PDB file of N, CA and C in Angstrom:
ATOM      1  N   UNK A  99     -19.213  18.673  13.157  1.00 50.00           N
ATOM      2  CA  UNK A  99     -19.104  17.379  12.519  1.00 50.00           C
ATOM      3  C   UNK A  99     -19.969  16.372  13.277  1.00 50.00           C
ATOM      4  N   UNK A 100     -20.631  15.415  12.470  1.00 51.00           N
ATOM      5  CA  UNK A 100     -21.381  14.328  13.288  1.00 51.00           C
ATOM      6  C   UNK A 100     -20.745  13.375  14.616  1.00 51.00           C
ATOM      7  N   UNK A 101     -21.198  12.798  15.453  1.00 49.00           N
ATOM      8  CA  UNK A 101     -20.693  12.292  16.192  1.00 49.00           C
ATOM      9  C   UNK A 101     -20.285  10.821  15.695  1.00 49.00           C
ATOM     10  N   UNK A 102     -19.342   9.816  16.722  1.00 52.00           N
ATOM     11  CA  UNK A 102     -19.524   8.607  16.086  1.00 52.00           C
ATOM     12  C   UNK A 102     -20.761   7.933  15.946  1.00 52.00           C
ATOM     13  N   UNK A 103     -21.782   7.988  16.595  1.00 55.00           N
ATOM     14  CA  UNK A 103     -22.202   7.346  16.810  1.00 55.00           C
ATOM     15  C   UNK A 103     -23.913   7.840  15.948  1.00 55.00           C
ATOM     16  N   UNK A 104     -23.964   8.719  15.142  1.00 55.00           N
ATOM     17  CA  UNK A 104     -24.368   9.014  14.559  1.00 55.00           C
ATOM     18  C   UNK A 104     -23.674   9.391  13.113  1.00 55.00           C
ATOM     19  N   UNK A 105     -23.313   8.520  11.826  1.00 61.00           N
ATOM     20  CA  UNK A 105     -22.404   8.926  11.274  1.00 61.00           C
ATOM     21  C   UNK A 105     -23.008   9.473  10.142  1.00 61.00           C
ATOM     22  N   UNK A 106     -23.265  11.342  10.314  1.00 83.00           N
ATOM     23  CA  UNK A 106     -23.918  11.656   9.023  1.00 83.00           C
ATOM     24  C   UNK A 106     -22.920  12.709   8.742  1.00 83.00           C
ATOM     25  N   UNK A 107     -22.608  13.423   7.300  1.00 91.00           N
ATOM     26  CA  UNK A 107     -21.783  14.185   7.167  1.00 91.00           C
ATOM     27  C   UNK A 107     -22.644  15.416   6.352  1.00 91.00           C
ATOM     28  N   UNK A 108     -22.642  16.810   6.560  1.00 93.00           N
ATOM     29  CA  UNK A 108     -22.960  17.827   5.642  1.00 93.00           C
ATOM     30  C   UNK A 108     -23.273  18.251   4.492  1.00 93.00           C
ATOM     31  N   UNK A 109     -23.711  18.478   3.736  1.00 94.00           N
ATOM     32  CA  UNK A 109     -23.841  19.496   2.105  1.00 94.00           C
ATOM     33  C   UNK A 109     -21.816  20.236   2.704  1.00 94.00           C
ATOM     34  N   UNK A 110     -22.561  21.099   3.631  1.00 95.00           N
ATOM     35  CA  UNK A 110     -21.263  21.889   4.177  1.00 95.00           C
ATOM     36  C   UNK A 110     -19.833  21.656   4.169  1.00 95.00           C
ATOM     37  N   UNK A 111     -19.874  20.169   5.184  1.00 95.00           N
ATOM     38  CA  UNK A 111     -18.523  19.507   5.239  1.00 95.00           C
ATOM     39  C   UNK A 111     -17.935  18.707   3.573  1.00 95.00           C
ATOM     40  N   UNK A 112     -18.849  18.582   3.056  1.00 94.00           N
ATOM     41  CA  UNK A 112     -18.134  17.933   1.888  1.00 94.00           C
ATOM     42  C   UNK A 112     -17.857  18.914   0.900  1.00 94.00           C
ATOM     43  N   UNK A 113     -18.602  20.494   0.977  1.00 95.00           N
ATOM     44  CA  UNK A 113     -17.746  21.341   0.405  1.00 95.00           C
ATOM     45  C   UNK A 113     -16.826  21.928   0.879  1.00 95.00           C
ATOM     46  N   UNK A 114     -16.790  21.595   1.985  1.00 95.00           N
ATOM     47  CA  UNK A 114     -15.647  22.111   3.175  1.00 95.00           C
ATOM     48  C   UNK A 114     -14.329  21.354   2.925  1.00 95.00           C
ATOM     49  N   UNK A 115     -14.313  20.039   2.297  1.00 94.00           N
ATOM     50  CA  UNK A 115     -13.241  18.613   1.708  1.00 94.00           C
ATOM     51  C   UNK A 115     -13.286  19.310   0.367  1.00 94.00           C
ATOM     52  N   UNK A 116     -13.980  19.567  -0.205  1.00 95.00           N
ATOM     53  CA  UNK A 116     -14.097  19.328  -1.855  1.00 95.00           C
ATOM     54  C   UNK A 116     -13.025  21.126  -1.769  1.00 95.00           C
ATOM     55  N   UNK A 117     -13.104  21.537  -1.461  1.00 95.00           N
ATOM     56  CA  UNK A 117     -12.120  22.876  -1.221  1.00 95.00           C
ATOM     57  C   UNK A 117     -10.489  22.854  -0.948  1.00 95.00           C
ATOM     58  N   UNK A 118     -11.206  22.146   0.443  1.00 96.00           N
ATOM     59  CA  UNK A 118      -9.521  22.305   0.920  1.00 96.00           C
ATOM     60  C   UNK A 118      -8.485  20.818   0.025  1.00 96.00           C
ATOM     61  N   UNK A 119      -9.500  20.449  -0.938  1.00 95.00           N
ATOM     62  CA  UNK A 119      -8.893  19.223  -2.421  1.00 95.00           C
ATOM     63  C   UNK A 119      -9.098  19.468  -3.101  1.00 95.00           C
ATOM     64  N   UNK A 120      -8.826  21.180  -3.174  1.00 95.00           N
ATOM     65  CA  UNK A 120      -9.311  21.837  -4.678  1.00 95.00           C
ATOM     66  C   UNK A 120      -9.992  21.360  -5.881  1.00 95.00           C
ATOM     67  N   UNK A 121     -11.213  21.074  -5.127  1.00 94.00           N
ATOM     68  CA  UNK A 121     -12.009  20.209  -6.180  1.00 94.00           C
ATOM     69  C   UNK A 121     -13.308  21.057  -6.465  1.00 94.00           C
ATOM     70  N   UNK A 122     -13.315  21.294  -7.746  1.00 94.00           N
ATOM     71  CA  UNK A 122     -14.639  22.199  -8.119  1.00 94.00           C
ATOM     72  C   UNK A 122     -15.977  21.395  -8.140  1.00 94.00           C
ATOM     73  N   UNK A 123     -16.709  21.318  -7.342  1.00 93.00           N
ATOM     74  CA  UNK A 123     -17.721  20.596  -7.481  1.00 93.00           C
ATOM     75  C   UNK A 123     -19.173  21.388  -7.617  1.00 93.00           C
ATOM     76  N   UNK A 124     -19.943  20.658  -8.793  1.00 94.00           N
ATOM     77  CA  UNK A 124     -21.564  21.303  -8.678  1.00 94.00           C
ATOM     78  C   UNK A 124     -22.231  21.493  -8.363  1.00 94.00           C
ATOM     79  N   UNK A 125     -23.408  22.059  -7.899  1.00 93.00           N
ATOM     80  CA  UNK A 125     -24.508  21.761  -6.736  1.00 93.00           C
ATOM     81  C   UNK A 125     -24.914  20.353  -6.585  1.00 93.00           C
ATOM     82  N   UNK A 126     -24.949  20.027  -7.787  1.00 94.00           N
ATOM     83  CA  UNK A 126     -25.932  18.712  -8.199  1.00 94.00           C
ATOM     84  C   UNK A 126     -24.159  17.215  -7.747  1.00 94.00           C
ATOM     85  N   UNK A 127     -23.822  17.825  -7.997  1.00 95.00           N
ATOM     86  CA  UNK A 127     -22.402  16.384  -7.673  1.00 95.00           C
ATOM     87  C   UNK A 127     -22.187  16.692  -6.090  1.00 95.00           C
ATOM     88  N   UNK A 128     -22.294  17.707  -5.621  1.00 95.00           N
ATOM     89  CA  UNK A 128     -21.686  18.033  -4.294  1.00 95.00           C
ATOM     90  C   UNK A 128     -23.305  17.114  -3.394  1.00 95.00           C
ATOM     91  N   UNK A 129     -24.639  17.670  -3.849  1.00 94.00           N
ATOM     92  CA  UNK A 129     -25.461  16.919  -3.133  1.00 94.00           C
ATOM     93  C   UNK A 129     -24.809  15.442  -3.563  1.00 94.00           C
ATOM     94  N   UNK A 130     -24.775  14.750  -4.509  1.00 96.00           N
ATOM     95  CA  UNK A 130     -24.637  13.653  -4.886  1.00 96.00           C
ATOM     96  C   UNK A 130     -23.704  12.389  -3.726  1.00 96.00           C
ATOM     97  N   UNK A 131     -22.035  13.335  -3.884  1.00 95.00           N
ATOM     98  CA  UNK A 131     -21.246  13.220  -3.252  1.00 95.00           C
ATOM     99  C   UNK A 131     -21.661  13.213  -1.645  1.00 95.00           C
ATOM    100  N   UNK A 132     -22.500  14.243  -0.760  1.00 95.00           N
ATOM    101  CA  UNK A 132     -23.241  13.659   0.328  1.00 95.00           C
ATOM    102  C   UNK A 132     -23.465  12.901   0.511  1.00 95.00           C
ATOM    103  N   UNK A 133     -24.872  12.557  -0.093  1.00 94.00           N
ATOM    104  CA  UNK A 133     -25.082  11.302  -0.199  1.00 94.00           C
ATOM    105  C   UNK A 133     -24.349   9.852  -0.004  1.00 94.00           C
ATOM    106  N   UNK A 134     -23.389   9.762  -0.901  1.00 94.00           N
ATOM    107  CA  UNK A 134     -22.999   8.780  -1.318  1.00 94.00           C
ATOM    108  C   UNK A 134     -21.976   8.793   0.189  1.00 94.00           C
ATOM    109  N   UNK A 135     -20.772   9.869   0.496  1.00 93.00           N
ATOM    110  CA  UNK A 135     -20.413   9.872   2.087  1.00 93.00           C
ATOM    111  C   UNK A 135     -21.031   9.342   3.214  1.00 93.00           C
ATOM    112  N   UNK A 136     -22.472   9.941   3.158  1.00 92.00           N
ATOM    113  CA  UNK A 136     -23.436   9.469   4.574  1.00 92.00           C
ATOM    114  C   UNK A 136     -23.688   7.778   4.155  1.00 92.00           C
ATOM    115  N   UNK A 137     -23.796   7.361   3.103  1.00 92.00           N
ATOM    116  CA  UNK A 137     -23.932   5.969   3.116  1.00 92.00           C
ATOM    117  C   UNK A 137     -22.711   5.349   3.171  1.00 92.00           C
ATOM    118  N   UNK A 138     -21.672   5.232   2.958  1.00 92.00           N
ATOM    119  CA  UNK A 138     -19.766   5.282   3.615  1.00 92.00           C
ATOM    120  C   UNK A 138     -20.426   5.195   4.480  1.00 92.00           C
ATOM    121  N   UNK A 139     -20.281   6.120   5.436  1.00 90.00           N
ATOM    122  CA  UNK A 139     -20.388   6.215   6.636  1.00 90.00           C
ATOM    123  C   UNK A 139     -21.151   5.638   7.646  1.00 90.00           C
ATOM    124  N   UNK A 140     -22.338   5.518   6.961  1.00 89.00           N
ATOM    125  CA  UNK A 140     -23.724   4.311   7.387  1.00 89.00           C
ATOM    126  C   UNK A 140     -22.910   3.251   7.982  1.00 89.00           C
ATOM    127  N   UNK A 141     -22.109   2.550   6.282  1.00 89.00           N
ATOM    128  CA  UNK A 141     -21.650   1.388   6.620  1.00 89.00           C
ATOM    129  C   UNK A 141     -20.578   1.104   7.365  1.00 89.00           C
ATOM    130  N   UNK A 142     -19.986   1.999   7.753  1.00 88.00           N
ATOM    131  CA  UNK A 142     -18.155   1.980   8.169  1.00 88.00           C
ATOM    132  C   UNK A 142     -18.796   1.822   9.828  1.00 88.00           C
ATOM    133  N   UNK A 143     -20.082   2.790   9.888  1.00 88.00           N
ATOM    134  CA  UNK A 143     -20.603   2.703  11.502  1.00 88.00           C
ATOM    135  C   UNK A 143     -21.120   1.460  12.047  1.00 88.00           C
ATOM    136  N   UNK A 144     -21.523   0.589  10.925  1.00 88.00           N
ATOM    137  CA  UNK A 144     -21.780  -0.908  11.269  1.00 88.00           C
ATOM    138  C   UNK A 144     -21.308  -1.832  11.736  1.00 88.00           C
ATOM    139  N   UNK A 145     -19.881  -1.852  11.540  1.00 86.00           N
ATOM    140  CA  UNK A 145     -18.254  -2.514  12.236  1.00 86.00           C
ATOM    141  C   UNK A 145     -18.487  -1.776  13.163  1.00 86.00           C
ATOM    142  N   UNK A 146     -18.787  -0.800  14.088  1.00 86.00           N
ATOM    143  CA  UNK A 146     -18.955  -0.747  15.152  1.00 86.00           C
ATOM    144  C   UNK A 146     -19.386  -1.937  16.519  1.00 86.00           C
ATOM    145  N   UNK A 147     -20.829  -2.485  15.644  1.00 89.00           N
ATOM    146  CA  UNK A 147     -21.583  -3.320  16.157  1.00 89.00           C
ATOM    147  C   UNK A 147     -20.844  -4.501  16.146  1.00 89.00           C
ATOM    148  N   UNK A 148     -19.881  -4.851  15.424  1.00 89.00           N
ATOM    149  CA  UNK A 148     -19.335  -6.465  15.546  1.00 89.00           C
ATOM    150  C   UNK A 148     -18.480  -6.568  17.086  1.00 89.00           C
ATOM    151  N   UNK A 149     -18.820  -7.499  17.293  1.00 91.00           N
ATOM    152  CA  UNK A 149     -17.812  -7.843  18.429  1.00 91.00           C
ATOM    153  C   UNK A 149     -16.631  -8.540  18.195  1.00 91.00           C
ATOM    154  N   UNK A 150     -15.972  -8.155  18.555  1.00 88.00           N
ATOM    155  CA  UNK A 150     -14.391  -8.439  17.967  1.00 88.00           C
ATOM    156  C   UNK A 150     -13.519  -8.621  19.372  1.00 88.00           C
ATOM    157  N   UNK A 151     -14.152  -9.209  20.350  1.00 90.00           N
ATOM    158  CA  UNK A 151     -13.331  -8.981  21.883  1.00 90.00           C
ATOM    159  C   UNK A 151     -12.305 -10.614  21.766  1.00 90.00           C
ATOM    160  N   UNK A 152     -12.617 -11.343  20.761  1.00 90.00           N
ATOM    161  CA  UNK A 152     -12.347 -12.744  21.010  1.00 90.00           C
ATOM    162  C   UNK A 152     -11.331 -12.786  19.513  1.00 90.00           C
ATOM    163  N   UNK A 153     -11.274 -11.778  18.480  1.00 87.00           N
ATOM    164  CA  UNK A 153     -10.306 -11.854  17.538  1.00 87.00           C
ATOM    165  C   UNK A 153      -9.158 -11.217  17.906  1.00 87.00           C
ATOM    166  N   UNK A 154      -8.138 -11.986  17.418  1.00 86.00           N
ATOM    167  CA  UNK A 154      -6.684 -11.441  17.087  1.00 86.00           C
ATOM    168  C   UNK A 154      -6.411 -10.494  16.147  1.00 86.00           C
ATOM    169  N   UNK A 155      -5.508  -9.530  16.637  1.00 87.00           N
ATOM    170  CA  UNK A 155      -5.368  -8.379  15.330  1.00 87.00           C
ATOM    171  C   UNK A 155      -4.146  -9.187  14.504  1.00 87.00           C
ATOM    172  N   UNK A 156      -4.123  -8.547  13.440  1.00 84.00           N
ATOM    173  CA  UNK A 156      -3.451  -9.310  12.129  1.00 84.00           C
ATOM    174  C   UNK A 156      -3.266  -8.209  11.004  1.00 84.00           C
ATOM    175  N   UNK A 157      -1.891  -8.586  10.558  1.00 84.00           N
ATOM    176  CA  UNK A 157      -1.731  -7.514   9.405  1.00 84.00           C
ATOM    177  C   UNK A 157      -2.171  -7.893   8.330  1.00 84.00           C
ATOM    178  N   UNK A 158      -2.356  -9.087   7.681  1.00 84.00           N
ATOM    179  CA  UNK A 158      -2.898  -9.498   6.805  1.00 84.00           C
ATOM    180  C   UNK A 158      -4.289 -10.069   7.166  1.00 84.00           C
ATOM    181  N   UNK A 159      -5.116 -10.322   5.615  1.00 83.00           N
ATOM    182  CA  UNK A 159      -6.415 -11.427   6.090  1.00 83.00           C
ATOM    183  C   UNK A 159      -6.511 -12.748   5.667  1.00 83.00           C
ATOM    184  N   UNK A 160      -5.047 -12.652   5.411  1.00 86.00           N
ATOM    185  CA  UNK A 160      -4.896 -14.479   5.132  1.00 86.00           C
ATOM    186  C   UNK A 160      -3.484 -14.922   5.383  1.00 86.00           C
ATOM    187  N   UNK A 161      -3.482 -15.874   5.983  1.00 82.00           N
ATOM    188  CA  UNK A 161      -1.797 -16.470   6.327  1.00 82.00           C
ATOM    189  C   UNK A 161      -0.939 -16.122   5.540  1.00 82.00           C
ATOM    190  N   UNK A 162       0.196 -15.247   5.877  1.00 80.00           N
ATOM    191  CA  UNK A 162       1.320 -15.252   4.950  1.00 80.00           C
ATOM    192  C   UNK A 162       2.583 -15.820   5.879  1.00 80.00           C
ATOM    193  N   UNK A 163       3.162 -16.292   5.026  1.00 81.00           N
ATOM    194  CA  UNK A 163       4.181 -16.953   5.478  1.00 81.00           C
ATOM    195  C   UNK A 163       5.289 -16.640   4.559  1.00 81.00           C
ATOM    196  N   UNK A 164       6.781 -16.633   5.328  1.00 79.00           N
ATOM    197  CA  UNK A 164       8.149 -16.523   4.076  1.00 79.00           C
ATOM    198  C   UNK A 164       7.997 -17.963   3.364  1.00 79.00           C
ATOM    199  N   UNK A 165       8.081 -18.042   2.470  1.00 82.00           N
ATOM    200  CA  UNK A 165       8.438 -19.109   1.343  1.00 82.00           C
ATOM    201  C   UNK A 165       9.744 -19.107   1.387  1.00 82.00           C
ATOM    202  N   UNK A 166      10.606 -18.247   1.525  1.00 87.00           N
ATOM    203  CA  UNK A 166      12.391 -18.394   1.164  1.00 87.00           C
ATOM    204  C   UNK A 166      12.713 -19.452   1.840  1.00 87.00           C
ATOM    205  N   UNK A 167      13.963 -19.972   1.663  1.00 83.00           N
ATOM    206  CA  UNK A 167      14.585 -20.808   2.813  1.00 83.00           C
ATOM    207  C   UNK A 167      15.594 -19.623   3.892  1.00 83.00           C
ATOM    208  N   UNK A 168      15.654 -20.434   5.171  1.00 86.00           N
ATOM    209  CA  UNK A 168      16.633 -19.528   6.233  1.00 86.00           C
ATOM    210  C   UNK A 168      17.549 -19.326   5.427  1.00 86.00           C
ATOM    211  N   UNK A 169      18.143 -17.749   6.014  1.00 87.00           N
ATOM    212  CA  UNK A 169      19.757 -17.295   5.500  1.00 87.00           C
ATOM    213  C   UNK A 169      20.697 -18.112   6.295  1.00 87.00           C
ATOM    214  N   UNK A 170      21.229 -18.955   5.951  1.00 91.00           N
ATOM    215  CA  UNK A 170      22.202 -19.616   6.772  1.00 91.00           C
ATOM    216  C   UNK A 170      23.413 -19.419   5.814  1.00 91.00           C
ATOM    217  N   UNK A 171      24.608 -19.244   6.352  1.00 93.00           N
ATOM    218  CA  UNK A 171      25.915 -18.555   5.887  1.00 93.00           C
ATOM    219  C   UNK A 171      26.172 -20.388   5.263  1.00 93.00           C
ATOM    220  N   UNK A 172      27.092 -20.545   4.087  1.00 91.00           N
ATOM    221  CA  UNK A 172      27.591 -21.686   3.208  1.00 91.00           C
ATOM    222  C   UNK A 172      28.561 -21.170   3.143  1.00 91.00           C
ATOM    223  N   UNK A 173      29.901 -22.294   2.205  1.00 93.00           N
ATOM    224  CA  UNK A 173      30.698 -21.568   2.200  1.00 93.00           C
ATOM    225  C   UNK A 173      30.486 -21.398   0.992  1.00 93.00           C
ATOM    226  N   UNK A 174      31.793 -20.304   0.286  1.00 92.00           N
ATOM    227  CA  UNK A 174      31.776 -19.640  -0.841  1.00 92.00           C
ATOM    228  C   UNK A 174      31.871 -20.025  -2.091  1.00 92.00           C
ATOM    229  N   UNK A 175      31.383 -19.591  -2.951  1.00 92.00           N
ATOM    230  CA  UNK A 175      31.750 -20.448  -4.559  1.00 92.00           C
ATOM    231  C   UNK A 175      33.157 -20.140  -5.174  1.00 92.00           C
ATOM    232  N   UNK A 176      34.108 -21.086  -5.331  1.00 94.00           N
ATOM    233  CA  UNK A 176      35.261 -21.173  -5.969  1.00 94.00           C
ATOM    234  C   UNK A 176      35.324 -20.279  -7.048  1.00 94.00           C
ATOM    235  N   UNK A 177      36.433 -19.353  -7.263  1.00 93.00           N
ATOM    236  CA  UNK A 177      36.414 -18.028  -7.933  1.00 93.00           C
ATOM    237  C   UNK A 177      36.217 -18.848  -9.312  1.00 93.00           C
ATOM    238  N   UNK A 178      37.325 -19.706  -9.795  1.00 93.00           N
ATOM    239  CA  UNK A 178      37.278 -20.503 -10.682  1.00 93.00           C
ATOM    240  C   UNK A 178      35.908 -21.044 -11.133  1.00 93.00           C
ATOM    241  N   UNK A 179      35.145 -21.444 -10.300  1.00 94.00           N
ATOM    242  CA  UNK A 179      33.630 -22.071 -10.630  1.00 94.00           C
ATOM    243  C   UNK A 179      32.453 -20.484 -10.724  1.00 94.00           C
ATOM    244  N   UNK A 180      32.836 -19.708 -10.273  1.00 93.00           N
ATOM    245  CA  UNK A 180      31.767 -18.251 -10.520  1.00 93.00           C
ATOM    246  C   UNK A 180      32.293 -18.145 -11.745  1.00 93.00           C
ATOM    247  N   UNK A 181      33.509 -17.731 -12.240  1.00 94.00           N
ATOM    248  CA  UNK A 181      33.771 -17.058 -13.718  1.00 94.00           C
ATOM    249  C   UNK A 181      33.938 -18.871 -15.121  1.00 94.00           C
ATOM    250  N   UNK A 182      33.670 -19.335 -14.587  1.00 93.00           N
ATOM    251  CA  UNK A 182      33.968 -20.809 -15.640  1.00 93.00           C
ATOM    252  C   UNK A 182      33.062 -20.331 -16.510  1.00 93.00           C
ATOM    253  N   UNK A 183      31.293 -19.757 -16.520  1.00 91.00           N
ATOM    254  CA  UNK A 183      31.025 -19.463 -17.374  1.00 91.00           C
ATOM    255  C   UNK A 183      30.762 -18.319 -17.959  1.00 91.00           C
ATOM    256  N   UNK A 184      31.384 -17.375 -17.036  1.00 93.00           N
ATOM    257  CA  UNK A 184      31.236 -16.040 -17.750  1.00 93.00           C
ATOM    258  C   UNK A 184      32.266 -15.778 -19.108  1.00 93.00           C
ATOM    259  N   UNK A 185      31.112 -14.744 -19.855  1.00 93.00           N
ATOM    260  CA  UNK A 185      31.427 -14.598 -21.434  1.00 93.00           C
ATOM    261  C   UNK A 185      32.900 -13.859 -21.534  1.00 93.00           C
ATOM    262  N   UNK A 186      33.285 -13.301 -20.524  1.00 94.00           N
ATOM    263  CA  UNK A 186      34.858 -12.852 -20.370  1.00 94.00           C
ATOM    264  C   UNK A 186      35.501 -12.971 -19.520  1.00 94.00           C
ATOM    265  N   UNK A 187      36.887 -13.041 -19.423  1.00 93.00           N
ATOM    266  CA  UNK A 187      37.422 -12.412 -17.512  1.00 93.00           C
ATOM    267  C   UNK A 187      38.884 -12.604 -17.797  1.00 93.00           C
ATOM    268  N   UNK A 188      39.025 -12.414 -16.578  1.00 93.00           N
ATOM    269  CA  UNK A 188      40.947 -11.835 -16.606  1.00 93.00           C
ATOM    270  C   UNK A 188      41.343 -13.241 -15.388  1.00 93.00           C
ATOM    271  N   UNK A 189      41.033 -13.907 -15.685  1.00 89.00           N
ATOM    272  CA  UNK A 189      41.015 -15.174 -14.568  1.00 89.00           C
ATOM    273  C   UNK A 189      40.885 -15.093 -13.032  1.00 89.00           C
ATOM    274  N   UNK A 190      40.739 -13.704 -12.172  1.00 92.00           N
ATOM    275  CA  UNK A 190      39.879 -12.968 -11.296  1.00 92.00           C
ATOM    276  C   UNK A 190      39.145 -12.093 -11.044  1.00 92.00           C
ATOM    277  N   UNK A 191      38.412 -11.904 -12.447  1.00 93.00           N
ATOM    278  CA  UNK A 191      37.130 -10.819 -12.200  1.00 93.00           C
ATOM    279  C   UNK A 191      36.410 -11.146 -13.625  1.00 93.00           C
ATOM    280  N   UNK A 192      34.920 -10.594 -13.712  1.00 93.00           N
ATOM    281  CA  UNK A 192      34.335 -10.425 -14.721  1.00 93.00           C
ATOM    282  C   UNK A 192      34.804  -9.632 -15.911  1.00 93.00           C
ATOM    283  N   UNK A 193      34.822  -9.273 -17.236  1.00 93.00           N
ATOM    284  CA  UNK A 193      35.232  -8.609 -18.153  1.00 93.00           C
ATOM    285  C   UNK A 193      34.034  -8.065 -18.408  1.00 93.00           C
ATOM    286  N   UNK A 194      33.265  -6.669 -18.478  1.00 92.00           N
ATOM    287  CA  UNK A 194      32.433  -6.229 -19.446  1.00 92.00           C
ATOM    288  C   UNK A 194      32.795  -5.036 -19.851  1.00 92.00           C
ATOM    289  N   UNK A 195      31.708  -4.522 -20.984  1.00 89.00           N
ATOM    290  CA  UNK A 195      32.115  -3.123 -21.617  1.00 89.00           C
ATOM    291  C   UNK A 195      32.006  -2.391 -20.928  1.00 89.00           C
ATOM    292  N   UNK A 196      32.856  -1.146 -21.438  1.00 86.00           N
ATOM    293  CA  UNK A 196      32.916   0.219 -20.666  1.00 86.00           C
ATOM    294  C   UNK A 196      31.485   0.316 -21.243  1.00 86.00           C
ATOM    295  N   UNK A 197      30.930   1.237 -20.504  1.00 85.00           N
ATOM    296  CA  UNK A 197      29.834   1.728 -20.896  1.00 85.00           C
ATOM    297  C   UNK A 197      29.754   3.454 -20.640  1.00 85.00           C
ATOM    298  N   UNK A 198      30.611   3.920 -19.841  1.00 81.00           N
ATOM    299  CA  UNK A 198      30.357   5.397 -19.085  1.00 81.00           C
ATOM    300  C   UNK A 198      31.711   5.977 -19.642  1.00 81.00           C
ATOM    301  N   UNK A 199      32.218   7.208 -20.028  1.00 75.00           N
ATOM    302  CA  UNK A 199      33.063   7.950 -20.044  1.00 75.00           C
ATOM    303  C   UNK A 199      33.996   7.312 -21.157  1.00 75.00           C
ATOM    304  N   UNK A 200      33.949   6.058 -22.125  1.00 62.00           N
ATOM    305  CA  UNK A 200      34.809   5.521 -22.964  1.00 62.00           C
ATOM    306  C   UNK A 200      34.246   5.426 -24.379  1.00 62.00           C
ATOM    307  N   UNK A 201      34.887   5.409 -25.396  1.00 59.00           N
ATOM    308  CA  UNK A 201      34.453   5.627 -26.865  1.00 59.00           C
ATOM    309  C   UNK A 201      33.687   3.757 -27.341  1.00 59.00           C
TER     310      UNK A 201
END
């Protein structure tokens, strides 16, 4: 395989990938596919050259921030005020249809 610092890749190695990714490839697509790898690779070897001794690593490439507000504990909603507008109830719980195992 090429070194880093030379980043060229095979006829060989890309039928050597195109195999073990059971991929049937042609003479004419497999040269193609070279090709198109060694220039990948051209460019991926170019970020080599940047100097990056003075950047911060980062999971994103643009500020993310939570939008939510903090979880801070409140107190609870009055059973009476949760079911006031639900479409049924037994004056401590929701009412809905059976849906599983009932006619």
């Amino acid at each position: 395989m090429a070194s880093p610092a030379n980043p060229q890749i095979t006829r060989k190695e890309v039928a050597r990938v195109a195999k073990l990714s059971r991929l049937a490839l042609k003479p004419n697509e497999l040269n193609a596919f070279t090709a198109q790898l060694r220039a990948i690779l051209g460019y991926v070897h170019l970020l080599d050259e940047v100097d990056t001794a003075d950047v911060e690593p980062m999971a994103h490439a643009i500020d993310v921030r939570d939008v939510l507000r903090e979880d801070v504990p409140t107190p609870m909603l009055p059973r009476e005020a949760a079911l006031a507008n639900a479409p049924a109830s037994d004056g401590e719980c929701f009412l809905v249809p059976q849906i599983l195992g009932g006619e």
